Amino acid sequence: MIIFWKERLVMLAVPKTGTSAYAKALADRAGLIVQDPPELKHAPVYRYNRFFRPMLEKVGADHMDMMAVVREPVSWLGSWYRYRQRPFLDGKPGSTKSVTFDEFVRAYCMDQRPAFANVGSQAKFVEPRPNGTKVSHLFQYEDQPKILGFLEDRLQTKITLPQVNVSPSMPLELTGATRDLLAQTCPDEFTIWRSAKGAL
């Protein structure tokens, strides 16, 4: 999570959407960057609403705009799959070394996901709260020029993005049946991605 105090803007860090690169590029520009623990670094709207919003309001921010980036669901799952191929996870329940990408996505579609496929939900991450706390600027990961343009205009600064946490490249193949299963069991993931036009 990146907080720009003067501009009253919070950038939520949806996992696997490139926010680490923005945090590095804007380290000197941000008022606060939450890097650890992961539960706070990647705080979804509900956790921001519970912990960060009250804190910011107490020090004078009666309103903060929130922005977030979401990724096309198959691409997002592909990034998770590649990330969990790391040698660090070898032999652990979260490793994807012993499964194909197709098997990984099918496991993600289960009611009870195994550890290696338990990677959360982008739709749940940005879900609005009953008190009105919500993401006001939602972008598609694939439209980096629009994200950069928004931030450069809002922050009045030029941004050069470094490459950070890039997962190794590898072929990611899905059968048509698995793509259909994902669309049928996780429709909200596709709906929220299609709705991401920069403002809600």
PDB file of C-alpha atoms in Angstrom:
ATOM      1  CA  MET A   1       0.000   0.000   0.000  1.00  0.00           C
ATOM      2  CA  ILE A   2       1.223   3.481  -0.903  1.00  0.00           C
ATOM      3  CA  ILE A   3      -0.218   6.576   0.748  1.00  0.00           C
ATOM      4  CA  PHE A   4       0.196   9.992  -0.850  1.00  0.00           C
ATOM      5  CA  TRP A   5      -0.819  12.289   1.984  1.00  0.00           C
ATOM      6  CA  LYS A   6      -0.833  15.691   0.290  1.00  0.00           C
ATOM      7  CA  GLU A   7      -2.719  14.388  -2.728  1.00  0.00           C
ATOM      8  CA  ARG A   8      -5.177  12.427  -0.565  1.00  0.00           C
ATOM      9  CA  LEU A   9      -4.580   9.268  -2.565  1.00  0.00           C
ATOM     10  CA  VAL A  10      -4.084   5.654  -1.475  1.00  0.00           C
ATOM     11  CA  MET A  11      -2.778   3.039  -3.900  1.00  0.00           C
ATOM     12  CA  LEU A  12      -3.854  -0.413  -2.786  1.00  0.00           C
ATOM     13  CA  ALA A  13      -1.412  -3.212  -3.557  1.00  0.00           C
ATOM     14  CA  VAL A  14      -3.424  -5.958  -5.227  1.00  0.00           C
ATOM     15  CA  PRO A  15      -0.963  -8.887  -5.380  1.00  0.00           C
ATOM     16  CA  LYS A  16       0.589  -9.709  -8.767  1.00  0.00           C
ATOM     17  CA  THR A  17      -0.383  -6.387 -10.392  1.00  0.00           C
ATOM     18  CA  GLY A  18       2.971  -4.617 -10.444  1.00  0.00           C
ATOM     19  CA  THR A  19       2.528  -2.386  -7.416  1.00  0.00           C
ATOM     20  CA  SER A  20       6.016  -3.202  -6.100  1.00  0.00           C
ATOM     21  CA  ALA A  21       7.475  -1.368  -9.085  1.00  0.00           C
ATOM     22  CA  TYR A  22       5.361   1.697  -8.306  1.00  0.00           C
ATOM     23  CA  ALA A  23       6.391   1.566  -4.650  1.00  0.00           C
ATOM     24  CA  LYS A  24      10.052   1.551  -5.639  1.00  0.00           C
ATOM     25  CA  ALA A  25       9.650   4.297  -8.228  1.00  0.00           C
ATOM     26  CA  LEU A  26       7.704   6.531  -5.846  1.00  0.00           C
ATOM     27  CA  ALA A  27       9.554   5.811  -2.604  1.00  0.00           C
ATOM     28  CA  ASP A  28      10.774   9.412  -2.323  1.00  0.00           C
ATOM     29  CA  ARG A  29       7.408  10.849  -3.324  1.00  0.00           C
ATOM     30  CA  ALA A  30       5.059   8.883  -1.085  1.00  0.00           C
ATOM     31  CA  GLY A  31       4.042   9.898   2.403  1.00  0.00           C
ATOM     32  CA  LEU A  32       3.962   6.277   3.553  1.00  0.00           C
ATOM     33  CA  ILE A  33       4.709   2.922   1.965  1.00  0.00           C
ATOM     34  CA  VAL A  34       3.564  -0.183   3.835  1.00  0.00           C
ATOM     35  CA  GLN A  35       5.973  -3.006   2.957  1.00  0.00           C
ATOM     36  CA  ASP A  36       5.502  -5.520   5.785  1.00  0.00           C
ATOM     37  CA  PRO A  37       3.826  -7.639   6.926  1.00  0.00           C
ATOM     38  CA  PRO A  38       2.163  -8.915   3.712  1.00  0.00           C
ATOM     39  CA  GLU A  39      -1.270  -8.734   5.370  1.00  0.00           C
ATOM     40  CA  LEU A  40      -0.858  -4.954   5.627  1.00  0.00           C
ATOM     41  CA  LYS A  41       1.222  -4.406   2.494  1.00  0.00           C
ATOM     42  CA  HIS A  42      -1.546  -6.098   0.518  1.00  0.00           C
ATOM     43  CA  ALA A  43      -4.426  -4.788   2.613  1.00  0.00           C
ATOM     44  CA  PRO A  44      -7.712  -5.090   0.686  1.00  0.00           C
ATOM     45  CA  VAL A  45     -10.494  -2.527   0.941  1.00  0.00           C
ATOM     46  CA  TYR A  46     -12.043  -4.189   3.995  1.00  0.00           C
ATOM     47  CA  ARG A  47      -8.735  -4.128   5.901  1.00  0.00           C
ATOM     48  CA  TYR A  48      -7.980  -0.555   4.820  1.00  0.00           C
ATOM     49  CA  ASN A  49     -11.434   0.414   6.051  1.00  0.00           C
ATOM     50  CA  ARG A  50     -10.918  -1.292   9.397  1.00  0.00           C
ATOM     51  CA  PHE A  51      -7.368  -0.209  10.226  1.00  0.00           C
ATOM     52  CA  PHE A  52      -6.017   2.538   7.979  1.00  0.00           C
ATOM     53  CA  ARG A  53      -9.053   4.733   7.314  1.00  0.00           C
ATOM     54  CA  PRO A  54      -9.723   5.476  11.023  1.00  0.00           C
ATOM     55  CA  MET A  55      -6.036   6.232  11.583  1.00  0.00           C
ATOM     56  CA  LEU A  56      -5.863   8.630   8.638  1.00  0.00           C
ATOM     57  CA  GLU A  57      -9.094  10.352   9.647  1.00  0.00           C
ATOM     58  CA  LYS A  58      -7.730  10.927  13.147  1.00  0.00           C
ATOM     59  CA  VAL A  59      -4.800  12.880  11.720  1.00  0.00           C
ATOM     60  CA  GLY A  60      -6.886  15.045   9.426  1.00  0.00           C
ATOM     61  CA  ALA A  61      -7.787  13.127   6.272  1.00  0.00           C
ATOM     62  CA  ASP A  62     -11.559  13.200   6.165  1.00  0.00           C
ATOM     63  CA  HIS A  63     -11.435  11.694   2.668  1.00  0.00           C
ATOM     64  CA  MET A  64      -8.844   9.728   0.714  1.00  0.00           C
ATOM     65  CA  ASP A  65      -9.313   8.588  -2.874  1.00  0.00           C
ATOM     66  CA  MET A  66      -8.360   4.968  -3.402  1.00  0.00           C
ATOM     67  CA  MET A  67      -6.899   3.498  -6.551  1.00  0.00           C
ATOM     68  CA  ALA A  68      -6.213  -0.129  -7.414  1.00  0.00           C
ATOM     69  CA  VAL A  69      -5.105  -2.214 -10.365  1.00  0.00           C
ATOM     70  CA  VAL A  70      -6.656  -5.525 -11.393  1.00  0.00           C
ATOM     71  CA  ARG A  71      -5.348  -8.006 -13.934  1.00  0.00           C
ATOM     72  CA  GLU A  72      -7.087 -10.171 -16.517  1.00  0.00           C
ATOM     73  CA  PRO A  73      -7.970 -13.270 -14.453  1.00  0.00           C
ATOM     74  CA  VAL A  74      -6.105 -15.913 -16.470  1.00  0.00           C
ATOM     75  CA  SER A  75      -3.023 -13.689 -16.630  1.00  0.00           C
ATOM     76  CA  TRP A  76      -3.325 -12.987 -12.891  1.00  0.00           C
ATOM     77  CA  LEU A  77      -3.502 -16.690 -12.093  1.00  0.00           C
ATOM     78  CA  GLY A  78      -0.594 -17.304 -14.455  1.00  0.00           C
ATOM     79  CA  SER A  79       1.510 -14.845 -12.500  1.00  0.00           C
ATOM     80  CA  TRP A  80       0.639 -16.593  -9.246  1.00  0.00           C
ATOM     81  CA  TYR A  81       1.407 -19.997 -10.758  1.00  0.00           C
ATOM     82  CA  ARG A  82       4.848 -18.848 -11.946  1.00  0.00           C
ATOM     83  CA  TYR A  83       5.556 -17.090  -8.643  1.00  0.00           C
ATOM     84  CA  ARG A  84       4.843 -20.282  -6.733  1.00  0.00           C
ATOM     85  CA  GLN A  85       7.333 -22.197  -8.871  1.00  0.00           C
ATOM     86  CA  ARG A  86      10.181 -20.600  -6.889  1.00  0.00           C
ATOM     87  CA  PRO A  87      12.734 -23.032  -5.419  1.00  0.00           C
ATOM     88  CA  PHE A  88      12.027 -21.500  -1.994  1.00  0.00           C
ATOM     89  CA  LEU A  89       8.661 -23.286  -2.022  1.00  0.00           C
ATOM     90  CA  ASP A  90       9.948 -26.679  -3.183  1.00  0.00           C
ATOM     91  CA  GLY A  91       8.348 -29.432  -1.121  1.00  0.00           C
ATOM     92  CA  LYS A  92       5.916 -27.042   0.566  1.00  0.00           C
ATOM     93  CA  PRO A  93       2.103 -27.120   0.208  1.00  0.00           C
ATOM     94  CA  GLY A  94       2.122 -23.753  -1.581  1.00  0.00           C
ATOM     95  CA  SER A  95       4.411 -24.894  -4.402  1.00  0.00           C
ATOM     96  CA  THR A  96       3.081 -25.343  -7.938  1.00  0.00           C
ATOM     97  CA  LYS A  97       6.107 -27.355  -9.105  1.00  0.00           C
ATOM     98  CA  SER A  98       4.170 -30.648  -9.204  1.00  0.00           C
ATOM     99  CA  VAL A  99       1.072 -29.379 -11.067  1.00  0.00           C
ATOM    100  CA  THR A 100       0.390 -28.026 -14.535  1.00  0.00           C
ATOM    101  CA  PHE A 101      -1.111 -24.589 -15.028  1.00  0.00           C
ATOM    102  CA  ASP A 102      -4.349 -26.223 -16.154  1.00  0.00           C
ATOM    103  CA  GLU A 103      -4.456 -28.231 -12.913  1.00  0.00           C
ATOM    104  CA  PHE A 104      -3.671 -25.086 -10.930  1.00  0.00           C
ATOM    105  CA  VAL A 105      -6.601 -23.180 -12.445  1.00  0.00           C
ATOM    106  CA  ARG A 106      -8.942 -26.118 -11.917  1.00  0.00           C
ATOM    107  CA  ALA A 107      -7.863 -26.251  -8.283  1.00  0.00           C
ATOM    108  CA  TYR A 108      -8.546 -22.501  -7.991  1.00  0.00           C
ATOM    109  CA  CYS A 109     -12.111 -23.198  -9.124  1.00  0.00           C
ATOM    110  CA  MET A 110     -12.750 -25.626  -6.228  1.00  0.00           C
ATOM    111  CA  ASP A 111     -14.923 -24.704  -3.256  1.00  0.00           C
ATOM    112  CA  GLN A 112     -12.081 -25.769  -0.965  1.00  0.00           C
ATOM    113  CA  ARG A 113      -8.873 -24.726  -2.683  1.00  0.00           C
ATOM    114  CA  PRO A 114      -5.668 -26.639  -1.928  1.00  0.00           C
ATOM    115  CA  ALA A 115      -2.843 -24.537  -0.489  1.00  0.00           C
ATOM    116  CA  PHE A 116      -1.032 -24.118  -3.806  1.00  0.00           C
ATOM    117  CA  ALA A 117      -4.136 -22.568  -5.407  1.00  0.00           C
ATOM    118  CA  ASN A 118      -5.322 -20.524  -2.440  1.00  0.00           C
ATOM    119  CA  VAL A 119      -4.359 -17.100  -3.821  1.00  0.00           C
ATOM    120  CA  GLY A 120      -7.389 -15.004  -2.957  1.00  0.00           C
ATOM    121  CA  SER A 121      -9.677 -12.978  -5.189  1.00  0.00           C
ATOM    122  CA  GLN A 122      -9.214  -9.660  -6.941  1.00  0.00           C
ATOM    123  CA  ALA A 123     -12.966  -9.050  -6.823  1.00  0.00           C
ATOM    124  CA  LYS A 124     -13.052  -9.571  -3.050  1.00  0.00           C
ATOM    125  CA  PHE A 125      -9.933  -7.422  -2.630  1.00  0.00           C
ATOM    126  CA  VAL A 126     -11.650  -4.339  -4.073  1.00  0.00           C
ATOM    127  CA  GLU A 127     -15.170  -5.059  -2.778  1.00  0.00           C
ATOM    128  CA  PRO A 128     -16.791  -1.855  -1.394  1.00  0.00           C
ATOM    129  CA  ARG A 129     -17.713  -1.641   2.272  1.00  0.00           C
ATOM    130  CA  PRO A 130     -21.208  -0.901   3.633  1.00  0.00           C
ATOM    131  CA  ASN A 131     -20.036   2.476   5.016  1.00  0.00           C
ATOM    132  CA  GLY A 132     -19.188   3.701   1.509  1.00  0.00           C
ATOM    133  CA  THR A 133     -15.442   3.060   1.571  1.00  0.00           C
ATOM    134  CA  LYS A 134     -14.539   1.968  -1.952  1.00  0.00           C
ATOM    135  CA  VAL A 135     -11.997   2.165  -4.742  1.00  0.00           C
ATOM    136  CA  SER A 136     -12.622   5.341  -6.709  1.00  0.00           C
ATOM    137  CA  HIS A 137     -10.075   4.685  -9.488  1.00  0.00           C
ATOM    138  CA  LEU A 138      -9.818   1.101 -10.748  1.00  0.00           C
ATOM    139  CA  PHE A 139      -7.421   0.331 -13.593  1.00  0.00           C
ATOM    140  CA  GLN A 140      -6.628  -2.658 -15.777  1.00  0.00           C
ATOM    141  CA  TYR A 141      -3.064  -3.879 -15.316  1.00  0.00           C
ATOM    142  CA  GLU A 142      -2.767  -4.247 -19.078  1.00  0.00           C
ATOM    143  CA  ASP A 143      -3.242  -0.488 -19.595  1.00  0.00           C
ATOM    144  CA  GLN A 144      -0.027   0.756 -17.987  1.00  0.00           C
ATOM    145  CA  PRO A 145      -0.018   4.063 -19.935  1.00  0.00           C
ATOM    146  CA  LYS A 146      -3.367   4.964 -18.360  1.00  0.00           C
ATOM    147  CA  ILE A 147      -2.126   4.105 -14.859  1.00  0.00           C
ATOM    148  CA  LEU A 148       1.059   6.096 -15.365  1.00  0.00           C
ATOM    149  CA  GLY A 149      -0.831   9.008 -16.849  1.00  0.00           C
ATOM    150  CA  PHE A 150      -3.200   9.146 -13.908  1.00  0.00           C
ATOM    151  CA  LEU A 151      -0.424   9.014 -11.321  1.00  0.00           C
ATOM    152  CA  GLU A 152       1.823  11.496 -13.109  1.00  0.00           C
ATOM    153  CA  ASP A 153      -1.056  13.952 -13.378  1.00  0.00           C
ATOM    154  CA  ARG A 154      -2.232  13.449  -9.800  1.00  0.00           C
ATOM    155  CA  LEU A 155       1.262  13.595  -8.300  1.00  0.00           C
ATOM    156  CA  GLN A 156       2.679  16.117 -10.760  1.00  0.00           C
ATOM    157  CA  THR A 157       5.823  14.063 -11.286  1.00  0.00           C
ATOM    158  CA  LYS A 158       7.439  11.932 -13.990  1.00  0.00           C
ATOM    159  CA  ILE A 159       7.532   8.206 -13.194  1.00  0.00           C
ATOM    160  CA  THR A 160      10.084   5.692 -14.461  1.00  0.00           C
ATOM    161  CA  LEU A 161       9.158   2.151 -13.506  1.00  0.00           C
ATOM    162  CA  PRO A 162      11.861  -0.391 -12.613  1.00  0.00           C
ATOM    163  CA  GLN A 163      11.422  -4.128 -13.108  1.00  0.00           C
ATOM    164  CA  VAL A 164      10.630  -5.680  -9.722  1.00  0.00           C
ATOM    165  CA  ASN A 165       9.536  -9.198  -8.707  1.00  0.00           C
ATOM    166  CA  VAL A 166       9.299 -10.440 -12.295  1.00  0.00           C
ATOM    167  CA  SER A 167       8.356 -14.130 -12.353  1.00  0.00           C
ATOM    168  CA  PRO A 168      10.211 -16.439 -14.730  1.00  0.00           C
ATOM    169  CA  SER A 169       8.695 -16.773 -18.187  1.00  0.00           C
ATOM    170  CA  MET A 170       7.135 -20.123 -19.070  1.00  0.00           C
ATOM    171  CA  PRO A 171       4.356 -21.446 -21.305  1.00  0.00           C
ATOM    172  CA  LEU A 172       0.927 -21.335 -19.682  1.00  0.00           C
ATOM    173  CA  GLU A 173      -1.665 -23.435 -21.449  1.00  0.00           C
ATOM    174  CA  LEU A 174      -5.312 -23.952 -20.569  1.00  0.00           C
ATOM    175  CA  THR A 175      -7.854 -26.212 -22.196  1.00  0.00           C
ATOM    176  CA  GLY A 176     -11.063 -24.634 -23.418  1.00  0.00           C
ATOM    177  CA  ALA A 177     -12.943 -26.603 -20.782  1.00  0.00           C
ATOM    178  CA  THR A 178     -10.808 -25.130 -17.986  1.00  0.00           C
ATOM    179  CA  ARG A 179     -11.261 -21.591 -19.322  1.00  0.00           C
ATOM    180  CA  ASP A 180     -15.020 -22.173 -19.347  1.00  0.00           C
ATOM    181  CA  LEU A 181     -14.894 -23.576 -15.810  1.00  0.00           C
ATOM    182  CA  LEU A 182     -13.045 -20.500 -14.561  1.00  0.00           C
ATOM    183  CA  ALA A 183     -15.536 -18.164 -16.233  1.00  0.00           C
ATOM    184  CA  GLN A 184     -18.472 -20.111 -14.778  1.00  0.00           C
ATOM    185  CA  THR A 185     -17.175 -20.502 -11.215  1.00  0.00           C
ATOM    186  CA  CYS A 186     -15.461 -17.105 -10.845  1.00  0.00           C
ATOM    187  CA  PRO A 187     -17.559 -14.656 -12.909  1.00  0.00           C
ATOM    188  CA  ASP A 188     -16.905 -11.775 -10.492  1.00  0.00           C
ATOM    189  CA  GLU A 189     -13.191 -11.898 -11.350  1.00  0.00           C
ATOM    190  CA  PHE A 190     -13.963 -11.180 -14.996  1.00  0.00           C
ATOM    191  CA  THR A 191     -16.668  -8.627 -14.214  1.00  0.00           C
ATOM    192  CA  ILE A 192     -14.429  -6.508 -11.997  1.00  0.00           C
ATOM    193  CA  TRP A 193     -11.605  -6.609 -14.556  1.00  0.00           C
ATOM    194  CA  ARG A 194     -13.909  -5.555 -17.403  1.00  0.00           C
ATOM    195  CA  SER A 195     -15.263  -2.700 -15.273  1.00  0.00           C
ATOM    196  CA  ALA A 196     -11.803  -1.268 -14.562  1.00  0.00           C
ATOM    197  CA  LYS A 197     -11.760   1.917 -16.615  1.00  0.00           C
ATOM    198  CA  GLY A 198      -9.909   4.223 -14.257  1.00  0.00           C
ATOM    199  CA  ALA A 199     -12.878   5.588 -12.310  1.00  0.00           C
ATOM    200  CA  LEU A 200     -15.950   4.097 -10.619  1.00  0.00           C
TER     201      LEU A 200
END
